[in-house]
Coordinates of C-alpha atoms and ligand atoms in Angstrom, one line a residue:
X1 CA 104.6 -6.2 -81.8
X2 CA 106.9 -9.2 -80.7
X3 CA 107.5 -11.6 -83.0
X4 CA 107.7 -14.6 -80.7
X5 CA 105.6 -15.4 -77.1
X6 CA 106.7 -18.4 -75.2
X7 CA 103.5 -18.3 -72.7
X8 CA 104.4 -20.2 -69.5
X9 CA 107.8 -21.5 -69.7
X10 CA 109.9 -23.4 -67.3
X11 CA 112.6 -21.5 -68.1
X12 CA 116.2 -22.7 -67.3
X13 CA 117.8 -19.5 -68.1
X14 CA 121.7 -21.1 -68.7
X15 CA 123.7 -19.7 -65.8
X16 CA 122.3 -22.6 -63.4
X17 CA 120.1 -21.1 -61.5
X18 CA 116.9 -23.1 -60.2
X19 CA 113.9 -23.4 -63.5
X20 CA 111.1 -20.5 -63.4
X21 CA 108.3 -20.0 -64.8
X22 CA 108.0 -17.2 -67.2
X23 CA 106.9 -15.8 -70.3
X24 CA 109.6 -15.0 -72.8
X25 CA 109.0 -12.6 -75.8
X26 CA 111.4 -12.0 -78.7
X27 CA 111.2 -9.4 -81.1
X28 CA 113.5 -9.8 -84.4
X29 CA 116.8 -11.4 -83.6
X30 CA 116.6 -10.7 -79.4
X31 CA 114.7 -11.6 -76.6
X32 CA 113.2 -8.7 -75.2
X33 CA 111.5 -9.7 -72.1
X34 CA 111.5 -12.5 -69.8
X35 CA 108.0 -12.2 -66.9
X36 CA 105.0 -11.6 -66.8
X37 CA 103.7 -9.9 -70.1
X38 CA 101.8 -12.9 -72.7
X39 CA 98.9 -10.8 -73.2
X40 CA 101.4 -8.4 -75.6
X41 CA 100.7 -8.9 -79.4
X42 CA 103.1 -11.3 -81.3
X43 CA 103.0 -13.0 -84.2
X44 CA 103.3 -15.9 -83.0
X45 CA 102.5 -17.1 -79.2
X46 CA 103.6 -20.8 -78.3
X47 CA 102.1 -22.4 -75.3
X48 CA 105.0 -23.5 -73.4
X49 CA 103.3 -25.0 -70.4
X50 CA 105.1 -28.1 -69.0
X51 CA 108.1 -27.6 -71.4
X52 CA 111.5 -25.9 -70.7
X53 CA 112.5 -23.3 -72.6
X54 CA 116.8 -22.6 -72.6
X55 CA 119.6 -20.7 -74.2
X56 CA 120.0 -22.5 -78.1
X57 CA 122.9 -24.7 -77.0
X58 CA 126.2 -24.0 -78.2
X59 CA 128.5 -27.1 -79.5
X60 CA 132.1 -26.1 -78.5
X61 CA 133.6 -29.0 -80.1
X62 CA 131.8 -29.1 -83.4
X63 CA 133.0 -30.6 -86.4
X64 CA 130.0 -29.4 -88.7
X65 CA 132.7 -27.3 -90.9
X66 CA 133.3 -30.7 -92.4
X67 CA 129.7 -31.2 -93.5
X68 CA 128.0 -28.1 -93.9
X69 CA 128.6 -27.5 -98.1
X70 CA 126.6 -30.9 -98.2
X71 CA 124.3 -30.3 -95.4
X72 CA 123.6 -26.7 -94.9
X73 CA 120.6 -27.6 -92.5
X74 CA 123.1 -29.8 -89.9
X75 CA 119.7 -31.6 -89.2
X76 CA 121.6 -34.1 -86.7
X77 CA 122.5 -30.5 -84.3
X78 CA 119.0 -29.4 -85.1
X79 CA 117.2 -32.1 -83.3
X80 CA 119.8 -31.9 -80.5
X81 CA 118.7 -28.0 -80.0
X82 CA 122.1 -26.7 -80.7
X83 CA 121.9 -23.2 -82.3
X84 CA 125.7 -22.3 -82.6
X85 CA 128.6 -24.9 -84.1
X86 CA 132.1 -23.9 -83.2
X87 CA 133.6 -25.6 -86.1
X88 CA 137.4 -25.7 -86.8
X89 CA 138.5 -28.2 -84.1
X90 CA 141.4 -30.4 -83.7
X91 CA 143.9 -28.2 -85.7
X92 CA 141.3 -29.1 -88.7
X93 CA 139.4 -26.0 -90.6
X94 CA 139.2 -24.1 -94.1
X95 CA 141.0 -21.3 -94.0
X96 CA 144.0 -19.9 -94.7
X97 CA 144.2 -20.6 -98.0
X98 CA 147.8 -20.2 -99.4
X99 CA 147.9 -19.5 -103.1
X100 CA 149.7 -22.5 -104.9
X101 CA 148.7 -24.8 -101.6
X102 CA 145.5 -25.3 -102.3
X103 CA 146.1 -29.0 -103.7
X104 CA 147.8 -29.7 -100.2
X105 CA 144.9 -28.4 -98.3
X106 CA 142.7 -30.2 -100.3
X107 CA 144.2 -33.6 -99.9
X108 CA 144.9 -33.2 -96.4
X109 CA 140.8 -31.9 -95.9
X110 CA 139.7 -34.7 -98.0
X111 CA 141.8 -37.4 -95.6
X112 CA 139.5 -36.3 -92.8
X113 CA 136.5 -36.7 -94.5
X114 CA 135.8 -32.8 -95.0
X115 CA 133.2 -32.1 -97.9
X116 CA 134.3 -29.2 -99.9
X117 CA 132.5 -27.0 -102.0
X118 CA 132.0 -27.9 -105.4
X119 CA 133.9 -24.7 -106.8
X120 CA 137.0 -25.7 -104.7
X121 CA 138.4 -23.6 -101.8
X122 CA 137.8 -20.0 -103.3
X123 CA 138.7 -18.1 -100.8
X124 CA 142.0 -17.0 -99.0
X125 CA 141.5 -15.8 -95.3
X126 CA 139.2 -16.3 -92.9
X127 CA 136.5 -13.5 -94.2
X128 CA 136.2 -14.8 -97.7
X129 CA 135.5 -17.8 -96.0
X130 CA 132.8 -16.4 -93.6
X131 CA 131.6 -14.5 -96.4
X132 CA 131.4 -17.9 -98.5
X133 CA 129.4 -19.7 -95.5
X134 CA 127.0 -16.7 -95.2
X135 CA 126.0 -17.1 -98.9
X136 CA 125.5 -21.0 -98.1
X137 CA 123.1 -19.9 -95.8
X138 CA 123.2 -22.5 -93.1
X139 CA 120.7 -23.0 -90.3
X140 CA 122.6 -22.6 -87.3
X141 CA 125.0 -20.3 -86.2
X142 CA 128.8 -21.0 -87.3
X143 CA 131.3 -19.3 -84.8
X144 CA 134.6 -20.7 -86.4
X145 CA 138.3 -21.1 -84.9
X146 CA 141.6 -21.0 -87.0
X147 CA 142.6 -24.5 -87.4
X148 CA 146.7 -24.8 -86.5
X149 CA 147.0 -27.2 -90.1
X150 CA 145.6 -25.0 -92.4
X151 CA 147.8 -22.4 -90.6
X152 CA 151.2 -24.7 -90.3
X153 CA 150.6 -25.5 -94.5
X154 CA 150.1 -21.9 -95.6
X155 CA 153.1 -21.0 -94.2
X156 CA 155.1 -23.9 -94.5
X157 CA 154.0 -27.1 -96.3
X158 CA 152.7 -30.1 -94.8
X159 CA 157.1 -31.2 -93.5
X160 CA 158.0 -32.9 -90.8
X161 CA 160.1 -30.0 -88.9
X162 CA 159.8 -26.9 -87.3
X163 CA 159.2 -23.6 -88.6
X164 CA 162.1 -21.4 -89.3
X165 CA 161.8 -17.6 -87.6
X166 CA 160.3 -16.0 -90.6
X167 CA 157.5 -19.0 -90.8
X168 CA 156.3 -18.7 -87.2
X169 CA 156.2 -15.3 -87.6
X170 CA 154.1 -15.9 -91.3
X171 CA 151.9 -18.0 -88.8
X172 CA 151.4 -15.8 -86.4
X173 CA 150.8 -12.7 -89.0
X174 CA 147.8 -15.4 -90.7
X175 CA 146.5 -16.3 -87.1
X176 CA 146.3 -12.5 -86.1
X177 CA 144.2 -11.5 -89.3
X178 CA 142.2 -14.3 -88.5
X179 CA 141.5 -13.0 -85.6
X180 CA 141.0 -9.7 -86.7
X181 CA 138.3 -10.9 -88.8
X182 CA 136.4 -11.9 -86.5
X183 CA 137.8 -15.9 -85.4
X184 CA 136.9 -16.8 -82.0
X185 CA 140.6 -18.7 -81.6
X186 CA 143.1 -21.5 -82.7
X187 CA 142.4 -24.9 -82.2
X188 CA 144.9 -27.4 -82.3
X189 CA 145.5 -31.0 -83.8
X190 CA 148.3 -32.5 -81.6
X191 CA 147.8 -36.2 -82.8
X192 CA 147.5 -35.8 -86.5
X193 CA 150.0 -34.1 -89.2
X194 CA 151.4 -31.7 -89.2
X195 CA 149.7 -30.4 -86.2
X196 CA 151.9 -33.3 -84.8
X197 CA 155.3 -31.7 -86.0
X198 CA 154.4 -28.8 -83.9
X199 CA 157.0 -28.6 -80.4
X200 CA 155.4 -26.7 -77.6
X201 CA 157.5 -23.4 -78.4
X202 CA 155.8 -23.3 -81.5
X203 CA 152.3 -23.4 -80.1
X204 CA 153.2 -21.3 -77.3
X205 CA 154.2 -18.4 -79.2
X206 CA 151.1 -18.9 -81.7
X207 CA 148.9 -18.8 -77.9
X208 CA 150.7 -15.2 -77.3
X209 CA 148.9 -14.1 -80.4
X210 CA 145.4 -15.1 -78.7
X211 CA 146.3 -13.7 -75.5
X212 CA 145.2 -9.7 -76.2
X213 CA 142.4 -10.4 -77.4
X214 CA 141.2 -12.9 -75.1
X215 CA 140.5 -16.0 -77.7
X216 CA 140.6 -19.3 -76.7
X217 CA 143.2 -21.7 -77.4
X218 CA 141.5 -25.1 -78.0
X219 CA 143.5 -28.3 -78.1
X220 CA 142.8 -32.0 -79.3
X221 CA 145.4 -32.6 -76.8
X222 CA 149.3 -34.6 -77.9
X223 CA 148.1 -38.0 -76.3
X224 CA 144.9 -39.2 -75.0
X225 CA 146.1 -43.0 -74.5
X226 CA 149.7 -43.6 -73.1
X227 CA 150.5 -39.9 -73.5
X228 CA 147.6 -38.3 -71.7
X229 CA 149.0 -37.1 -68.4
X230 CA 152.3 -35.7 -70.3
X231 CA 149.8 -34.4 -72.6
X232 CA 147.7 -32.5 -70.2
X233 CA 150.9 -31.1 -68.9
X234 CA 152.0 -29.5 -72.3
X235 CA 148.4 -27.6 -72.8
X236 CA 148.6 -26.9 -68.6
X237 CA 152.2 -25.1 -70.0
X238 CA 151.0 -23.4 -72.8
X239 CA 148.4 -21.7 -71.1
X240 CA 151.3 -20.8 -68.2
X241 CA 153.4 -19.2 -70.9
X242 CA 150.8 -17.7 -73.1
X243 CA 148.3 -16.5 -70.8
X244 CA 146.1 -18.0 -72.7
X245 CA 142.1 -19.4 -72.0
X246 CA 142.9 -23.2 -73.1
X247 CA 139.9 -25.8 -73.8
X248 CA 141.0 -29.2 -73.9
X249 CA 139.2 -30.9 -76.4
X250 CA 137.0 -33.9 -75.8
X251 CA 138.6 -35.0 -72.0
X252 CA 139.0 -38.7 -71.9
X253 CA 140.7 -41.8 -70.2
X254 CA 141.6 -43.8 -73.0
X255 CA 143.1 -48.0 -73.4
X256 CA 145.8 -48.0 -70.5
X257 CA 144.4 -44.7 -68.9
X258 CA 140.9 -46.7 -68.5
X259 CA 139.8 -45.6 -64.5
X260 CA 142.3 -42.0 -64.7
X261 CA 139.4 -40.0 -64.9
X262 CA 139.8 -38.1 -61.7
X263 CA 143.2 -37.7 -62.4
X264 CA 142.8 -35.6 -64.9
X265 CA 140.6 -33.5 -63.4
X266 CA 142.5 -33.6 -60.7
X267 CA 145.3 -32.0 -62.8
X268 CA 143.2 -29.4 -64.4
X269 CA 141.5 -28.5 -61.1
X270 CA 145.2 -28.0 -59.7
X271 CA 146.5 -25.5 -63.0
X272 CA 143.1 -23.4 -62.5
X273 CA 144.4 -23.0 -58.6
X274 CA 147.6 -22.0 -59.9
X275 CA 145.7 -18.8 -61.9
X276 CA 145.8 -20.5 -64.9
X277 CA 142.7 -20.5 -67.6
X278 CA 142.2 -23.8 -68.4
X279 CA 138.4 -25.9 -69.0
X280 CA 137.8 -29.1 -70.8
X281 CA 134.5 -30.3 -72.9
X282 CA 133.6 -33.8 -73.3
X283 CA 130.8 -35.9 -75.2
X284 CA 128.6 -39.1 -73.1
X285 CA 130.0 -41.8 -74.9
X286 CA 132.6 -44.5 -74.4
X287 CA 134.0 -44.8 -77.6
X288 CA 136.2 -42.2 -80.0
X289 CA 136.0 -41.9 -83.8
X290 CA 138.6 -40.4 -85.7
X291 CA 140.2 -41.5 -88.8
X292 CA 141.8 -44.9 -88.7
X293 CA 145.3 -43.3 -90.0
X294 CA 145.6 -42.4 -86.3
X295 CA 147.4 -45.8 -85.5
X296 CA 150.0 -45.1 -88.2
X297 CA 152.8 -43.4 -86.6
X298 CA 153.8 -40.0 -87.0
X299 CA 156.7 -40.1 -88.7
X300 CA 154.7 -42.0 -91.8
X301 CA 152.8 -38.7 -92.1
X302 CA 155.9 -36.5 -92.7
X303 CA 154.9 -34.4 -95.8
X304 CA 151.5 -35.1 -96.6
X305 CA 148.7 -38.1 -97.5
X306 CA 150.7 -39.1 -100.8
X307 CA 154.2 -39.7 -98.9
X308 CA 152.0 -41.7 -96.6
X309 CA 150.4 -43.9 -99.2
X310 CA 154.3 -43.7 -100.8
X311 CA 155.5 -45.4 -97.5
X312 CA 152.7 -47.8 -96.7
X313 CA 153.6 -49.4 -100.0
X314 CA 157.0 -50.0 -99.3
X315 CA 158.2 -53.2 -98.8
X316 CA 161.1 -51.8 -96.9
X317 CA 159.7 -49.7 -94.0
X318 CA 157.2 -52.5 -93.3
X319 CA 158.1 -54.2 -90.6
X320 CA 158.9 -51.5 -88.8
X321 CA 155.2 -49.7 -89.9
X322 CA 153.2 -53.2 -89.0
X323 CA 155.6 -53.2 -85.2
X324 CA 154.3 -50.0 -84.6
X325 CA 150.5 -49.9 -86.2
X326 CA 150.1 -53.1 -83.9
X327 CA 151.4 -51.3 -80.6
X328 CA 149.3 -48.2 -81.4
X329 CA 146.2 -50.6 -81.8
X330 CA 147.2 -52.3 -78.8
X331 CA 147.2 -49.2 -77.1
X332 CA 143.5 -48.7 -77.9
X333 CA 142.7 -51.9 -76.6
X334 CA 142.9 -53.8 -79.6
X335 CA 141.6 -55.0 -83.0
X336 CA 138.2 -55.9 -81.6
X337 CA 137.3 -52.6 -80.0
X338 CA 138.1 -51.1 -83.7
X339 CA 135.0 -50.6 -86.3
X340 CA 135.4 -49.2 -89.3
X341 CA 133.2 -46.0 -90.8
X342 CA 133.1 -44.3 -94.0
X343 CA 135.2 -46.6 -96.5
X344 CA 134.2 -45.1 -99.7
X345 CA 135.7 -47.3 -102.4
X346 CA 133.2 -49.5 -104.0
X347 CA 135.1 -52.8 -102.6
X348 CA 135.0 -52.2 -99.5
X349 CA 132.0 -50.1 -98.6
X350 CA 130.9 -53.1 -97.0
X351 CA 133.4 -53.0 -94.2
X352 CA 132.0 -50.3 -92.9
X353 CA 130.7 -51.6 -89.9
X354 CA 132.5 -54.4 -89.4
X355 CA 135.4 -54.9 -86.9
X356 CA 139.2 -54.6 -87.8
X357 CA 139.4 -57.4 -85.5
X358 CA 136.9 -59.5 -87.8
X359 CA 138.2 -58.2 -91.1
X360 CA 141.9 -59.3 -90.5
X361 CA 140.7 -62.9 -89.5
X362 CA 138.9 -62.7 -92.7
X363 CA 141.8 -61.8 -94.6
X364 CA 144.3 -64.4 -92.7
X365 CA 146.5 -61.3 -91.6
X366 CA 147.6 -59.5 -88.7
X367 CA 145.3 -56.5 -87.8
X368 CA 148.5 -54.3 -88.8
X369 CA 148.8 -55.8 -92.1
X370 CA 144.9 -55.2 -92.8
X371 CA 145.4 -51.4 -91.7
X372 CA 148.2 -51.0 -94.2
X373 CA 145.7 -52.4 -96.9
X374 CA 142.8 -50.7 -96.1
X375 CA 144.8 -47.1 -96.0
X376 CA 146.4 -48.1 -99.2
X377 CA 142.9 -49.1 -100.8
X378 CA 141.0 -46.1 -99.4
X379 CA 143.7 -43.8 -100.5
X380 CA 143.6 -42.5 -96.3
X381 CA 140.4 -41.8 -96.3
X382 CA 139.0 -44.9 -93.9
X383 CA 137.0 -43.8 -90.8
X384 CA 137.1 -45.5 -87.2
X385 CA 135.3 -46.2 -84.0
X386 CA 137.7 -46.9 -81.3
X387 CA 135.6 -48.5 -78.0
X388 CA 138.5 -48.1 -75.6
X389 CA 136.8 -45.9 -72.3
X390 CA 134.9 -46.7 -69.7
X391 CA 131.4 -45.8 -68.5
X392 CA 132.7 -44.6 -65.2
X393 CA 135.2 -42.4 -66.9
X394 CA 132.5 -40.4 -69.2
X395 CA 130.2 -39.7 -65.9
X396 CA 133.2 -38.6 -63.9
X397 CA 134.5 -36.0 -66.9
X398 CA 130.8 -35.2 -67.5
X399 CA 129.4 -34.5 -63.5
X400 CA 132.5 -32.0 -63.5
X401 CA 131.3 -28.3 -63.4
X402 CA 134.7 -27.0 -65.2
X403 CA 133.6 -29.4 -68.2
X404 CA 131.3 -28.2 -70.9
X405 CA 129.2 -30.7 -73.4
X406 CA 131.0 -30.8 -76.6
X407 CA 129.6 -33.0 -79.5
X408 CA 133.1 -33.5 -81.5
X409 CA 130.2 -34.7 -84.2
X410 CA 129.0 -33.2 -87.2
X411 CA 125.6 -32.0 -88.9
X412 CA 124.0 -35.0 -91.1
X413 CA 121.0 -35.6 -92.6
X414 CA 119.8 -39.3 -91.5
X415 CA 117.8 -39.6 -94.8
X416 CA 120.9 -38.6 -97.0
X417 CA 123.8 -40.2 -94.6
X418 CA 121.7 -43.6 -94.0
X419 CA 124.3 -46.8 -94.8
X420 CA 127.1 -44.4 -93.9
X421 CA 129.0 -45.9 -90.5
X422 CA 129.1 -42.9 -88.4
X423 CA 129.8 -42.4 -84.2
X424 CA 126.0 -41.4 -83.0
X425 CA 127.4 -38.1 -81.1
X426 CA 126.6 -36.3 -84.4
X427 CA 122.8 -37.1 -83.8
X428 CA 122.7 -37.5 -79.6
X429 CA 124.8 -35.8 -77.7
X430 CA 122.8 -33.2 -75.9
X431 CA 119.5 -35.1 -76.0
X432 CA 121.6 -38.0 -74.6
X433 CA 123.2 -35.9 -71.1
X434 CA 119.4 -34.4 -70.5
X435 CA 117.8 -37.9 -70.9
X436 CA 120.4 -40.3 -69.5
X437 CA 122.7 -38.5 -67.4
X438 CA 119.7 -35.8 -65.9
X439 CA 116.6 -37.7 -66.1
X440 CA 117.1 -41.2 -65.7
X441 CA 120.4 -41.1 -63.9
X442 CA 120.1 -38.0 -61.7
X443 CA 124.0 -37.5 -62.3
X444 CA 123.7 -33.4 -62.1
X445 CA 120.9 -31.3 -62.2
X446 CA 119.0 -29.9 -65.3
X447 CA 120.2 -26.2 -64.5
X448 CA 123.8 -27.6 -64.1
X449 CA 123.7 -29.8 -67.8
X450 CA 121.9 -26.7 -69.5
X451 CA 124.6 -24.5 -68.1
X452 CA 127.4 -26.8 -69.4
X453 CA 125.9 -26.6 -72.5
X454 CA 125.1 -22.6 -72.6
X455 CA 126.9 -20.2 -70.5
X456 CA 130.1 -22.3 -69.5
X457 CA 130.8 -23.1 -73.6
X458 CA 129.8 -19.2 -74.0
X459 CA 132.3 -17.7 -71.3
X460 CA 134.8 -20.4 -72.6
X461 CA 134.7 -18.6 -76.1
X462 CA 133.7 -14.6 -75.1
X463 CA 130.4 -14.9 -75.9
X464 CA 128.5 -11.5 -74.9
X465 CA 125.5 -11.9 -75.9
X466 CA 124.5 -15.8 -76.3
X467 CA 124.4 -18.3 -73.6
X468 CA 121.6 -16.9 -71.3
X469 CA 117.9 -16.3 -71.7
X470 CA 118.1 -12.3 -70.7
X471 CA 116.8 -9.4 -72.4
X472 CA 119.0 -8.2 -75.1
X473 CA 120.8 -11.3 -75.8
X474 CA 120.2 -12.8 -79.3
X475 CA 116.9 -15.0 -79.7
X476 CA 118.9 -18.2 -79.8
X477 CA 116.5 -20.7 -77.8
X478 CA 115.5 -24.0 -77.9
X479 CA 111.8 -25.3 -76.2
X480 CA 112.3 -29.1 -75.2
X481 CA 109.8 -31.5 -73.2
X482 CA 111.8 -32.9 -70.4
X483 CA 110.1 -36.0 -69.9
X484 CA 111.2 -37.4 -73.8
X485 CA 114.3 -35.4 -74.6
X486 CA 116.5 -38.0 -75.8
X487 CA 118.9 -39.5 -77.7
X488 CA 117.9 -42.5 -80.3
X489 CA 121.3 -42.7 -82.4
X490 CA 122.9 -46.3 -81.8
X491 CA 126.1 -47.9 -82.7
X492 CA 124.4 -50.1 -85.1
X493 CA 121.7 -48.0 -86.1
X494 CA 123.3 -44.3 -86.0
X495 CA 121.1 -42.2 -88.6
X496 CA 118.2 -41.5 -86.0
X497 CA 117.4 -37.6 -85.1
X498 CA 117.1 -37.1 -81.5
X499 CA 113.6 -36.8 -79.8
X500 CA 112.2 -34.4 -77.4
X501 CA 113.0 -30.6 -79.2
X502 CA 109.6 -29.0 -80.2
X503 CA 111.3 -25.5 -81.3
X504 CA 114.1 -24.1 -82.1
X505 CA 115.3 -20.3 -82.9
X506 CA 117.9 -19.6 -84.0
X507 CA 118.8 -15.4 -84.5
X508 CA 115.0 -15.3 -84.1
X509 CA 113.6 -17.3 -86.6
X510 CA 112.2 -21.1 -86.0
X511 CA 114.2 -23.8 -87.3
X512 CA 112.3 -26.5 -85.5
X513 CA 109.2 -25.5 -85.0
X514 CA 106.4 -28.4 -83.5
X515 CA 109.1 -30.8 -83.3
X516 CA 109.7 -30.9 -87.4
X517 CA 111.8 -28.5 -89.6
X518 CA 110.8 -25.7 -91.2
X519 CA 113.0 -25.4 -93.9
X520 CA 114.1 -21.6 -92.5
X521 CA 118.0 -21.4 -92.7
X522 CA 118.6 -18.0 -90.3
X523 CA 121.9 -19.0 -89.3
X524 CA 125.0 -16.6 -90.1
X525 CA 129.0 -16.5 -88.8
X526 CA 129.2 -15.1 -85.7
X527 CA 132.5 -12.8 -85.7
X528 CA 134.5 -12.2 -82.7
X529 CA 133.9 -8.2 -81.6
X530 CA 131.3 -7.6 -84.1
X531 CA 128.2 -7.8 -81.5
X532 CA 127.6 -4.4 -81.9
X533 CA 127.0 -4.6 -85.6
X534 CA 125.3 -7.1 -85.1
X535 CA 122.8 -5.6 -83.4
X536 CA 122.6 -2.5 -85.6
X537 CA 122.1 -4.6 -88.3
X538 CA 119.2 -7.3 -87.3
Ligands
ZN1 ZN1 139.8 -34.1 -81.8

């Protein structure tokens, strides 16, 4: 007996070919037919007539890792119909864990707004920590990379230098074990320390590691404002060296760069010519969020958050900190186009919100001068919303077939999160490309935005078996109503679950199931080269 009919489907089956109708059975954790064949027994038949049933989507640029010990259910992904969260982007991520570095993991986690679990980080490589996120149970499907940070401080502190021999070779020892374990790649951080510190020889010969084995080398790319184009020409030369798959992370035309859209797919489209492996992924919105440190310059950084907070607060380095705070906001098109999220100190949890624009003119300082005092209040910790891209831009990146949906988001619970300042990615980015940019605006095709957000993020990563509705491949589905799907999550009103998903499987099991949870958490690490197991297993 199946466990699972979907009777009359329009299925869009993820490699973007044109919607059928179809039945599709699943038995345990695989679909096991897809035709004719509803009148089998199951425990469970859905009528699926008028609604499309597709691959669970699969967030390439997830940052869920930060989240998931508070909210094991990511209900914000839920509703979006994503059933696998590649976590441990931009260089960020929870493992290695160097024995007597813990502190200086923690601190530099706890800058970027990670949650950690309550016990600490008790684990050392990348399968204690899978093991630890199986036990958490969550209700997706976790398929982490090896964040370059966590990497770079294991084996060599959080400094401002390069690695000597025997630490890049430390690196690239952790990295490989990683991988071993099952890791689908290294992402890196290029923007914040010490990922920063890192020169392109470095990352290079840490991309030789991936190349055997085919992993993916996934960059939050050196510049995305001024820097973009010289940027995109460091990961176009890493993958030329390393022969590695490259991603960049979350494509955009940023401040200056406003209109350069093309450009930069221009410049892709050109290294791909050339035989080199590189894609990008991208989320539908015009504005960023990242954490409002990013305007401090690099060199501020240089060994960790409490040299940071050590030089913010002195009087000496000042002038030259508040010169170049104010060119790096000027950069990102200025105060006004700079909102504040997440500042957790009692005194000012009511910036959150507000404008830095606004908060300096109620301070009587320069915007500079109120970053400094916000980092120094906050301890680091103060997330921002940077409004600095155009509309053009983000349908030009996302109408690209080389470009995959990427949330750079994270799972929340609107209930739990409400009051907190957050970028609405986290809650609409899928919903928002198959209402706005397929429906209303006819900017690509439903079998083309499914794809990007299936089989293109699947092949990206060496996905075998997830990514298409086909017999054999794991029951990872998601049943949506095409006319509602949508996105409801707002700048000023960001804690609002998508609309439109009526079930979701994940491995199987419904998470979703008549558009409201169920409570079931089925979701599990997904281990490079382990497929096979799997399969024995479930
Ligand atoms: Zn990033």
């Amino acid at each position: 007996m199946h466990s699972t009919i979907f009777r009359g489907a329009t299925v869009v089956d993820g490699s973007g070919a044109a919607p059928v109708r179809a039945d599709v059975a699943v038995s345990g954790a695989r679909i096991v037919a897809v035709g004719p064949g509803a009148d089998a027994p199951a425990a469970s038949i859905v009528d699926a007539s008028g609604l499309v049933l597709a691959p669970g989507l699969i967030d390439i640029h997830s940052h869920t890792d930060m989240t998931l010990f508070r909210y094991p259910m990511a209900e914000s992904k839920a509703f979006q119909g994503v059933t696998v969260e590649v976590t441990g982007n931009c260089g960020l991520g929870l493992f290695p864990v160097e024995s007597g570095r813990e502190r200086e993991l923690a601190d530099y986690l706890e800058l970027h707004d990670f949650t950690l679990p309550p016990d600490g980080l008790g684990w050392s490589d990348f399968e204690g920590y899978a093991e630890r996120i199986d036990a958490l149970r969550p209700a997706l499907n976790v398929a982490p990379l090896a964040g370059h940070a966590p990497l770079r401080v294991a084996a060599m502190g959080s400094g401002d230098r390069p690695p000597t021999a025997a630490e890049l070779v430390r690196m690239r020892h952790l990295l490989a074990d990683a991988l071993r374990g099952g890791a689908w790649g290294i992402s890196t951080g290029l923007i914040y320390p010490p990922g920063s510190y890192s020169a392109t020889e470095e990352l290079v010969a840490l991309a030789r590691t991936l190349a055997t084995s085919g992993s993916l080398y996934a960059s939050h790319i050196r510049g995305e404002t001024e820097g973009l184009f010289a940027a995109l020409d460091e990961a176009v030369a890493i993958g030329r060296e390393s022969g590695a798959r490259v991603q960049v992370s979350h494509l955009k035309a940023m401040g200056r760069n406003r209109g350069r859209a093309k450009e930069a797919l221009d410049m892709l489209a050109a290294a791909r010519s050339a035989g080199i492996d590189i894609c990008a992924d991208h989320y539908p919105y015009d504005a960023s969020a990242t954490t409002l440190s990013a305007v401090v310059p690099q060199w501020a950084h240089a060994g960790g958050v409490t040299e940071l907070l050590r030089r913010l607060r002195d009087p000496a380095l000042r002038p030259r900190l508040l010169e170049e705070i104010g060119a790096a906001i000027a950069a990102r098109d200025g105060a006004d186009g700079i909102m504040l999220s997440n500042c957790p100190s009692p005194q000012n949890a009511r910036l959150s919100g507000e404008r830095l624009a606004g908060i300096a003119a109620a301070w009587g300082c320069t915007p500079a001068e109120a970053v400094i005092r916000l980092l120094v209040d906050e301890e680091g910790a103060v997330g921002a919303i940077f409004f600095s891209m155009a509309e053009e831009d983000v349908a030009t990146i996302l109408a690209d077939p080389w470009v995959a949906v990427g949330s750079d988001g994270h799972g929340l619970d609107a209930a739990d999160a409400a009051g907190e300042a957050t970028h609405p990615r986290s809650y609409g980015t899928f919903p928002r490309v198959l209402g706005r940019y397929v429906r209303e605006r006819s900017l690509l095709s439903l079998a083309e935005a499914v794809r990007k957000m299936t089989s293109l993020p699947a092949a990206r990563l060496g996905f075998t078996d997830r990514g298409l509705v086909r017999p054999g491949f794991a029951a990872d589905l998601v049943l949506f109503d095409p006319e509602t799907v949508a996105d409801l999550s707002t700048w000023a009103d960001p804690h609002r679950y998508a609309t439109g998903v009526v079930h979701l499987l994940v491995n199987g099991e419904a998470v979703i199931r008549d558009g409201a949870l169920t409570g079931n958490r089925p979701g599990r690490v997904l281990r490079k080269g382990m497929t096979g197991r799997e399969t024995k297993t479930r």
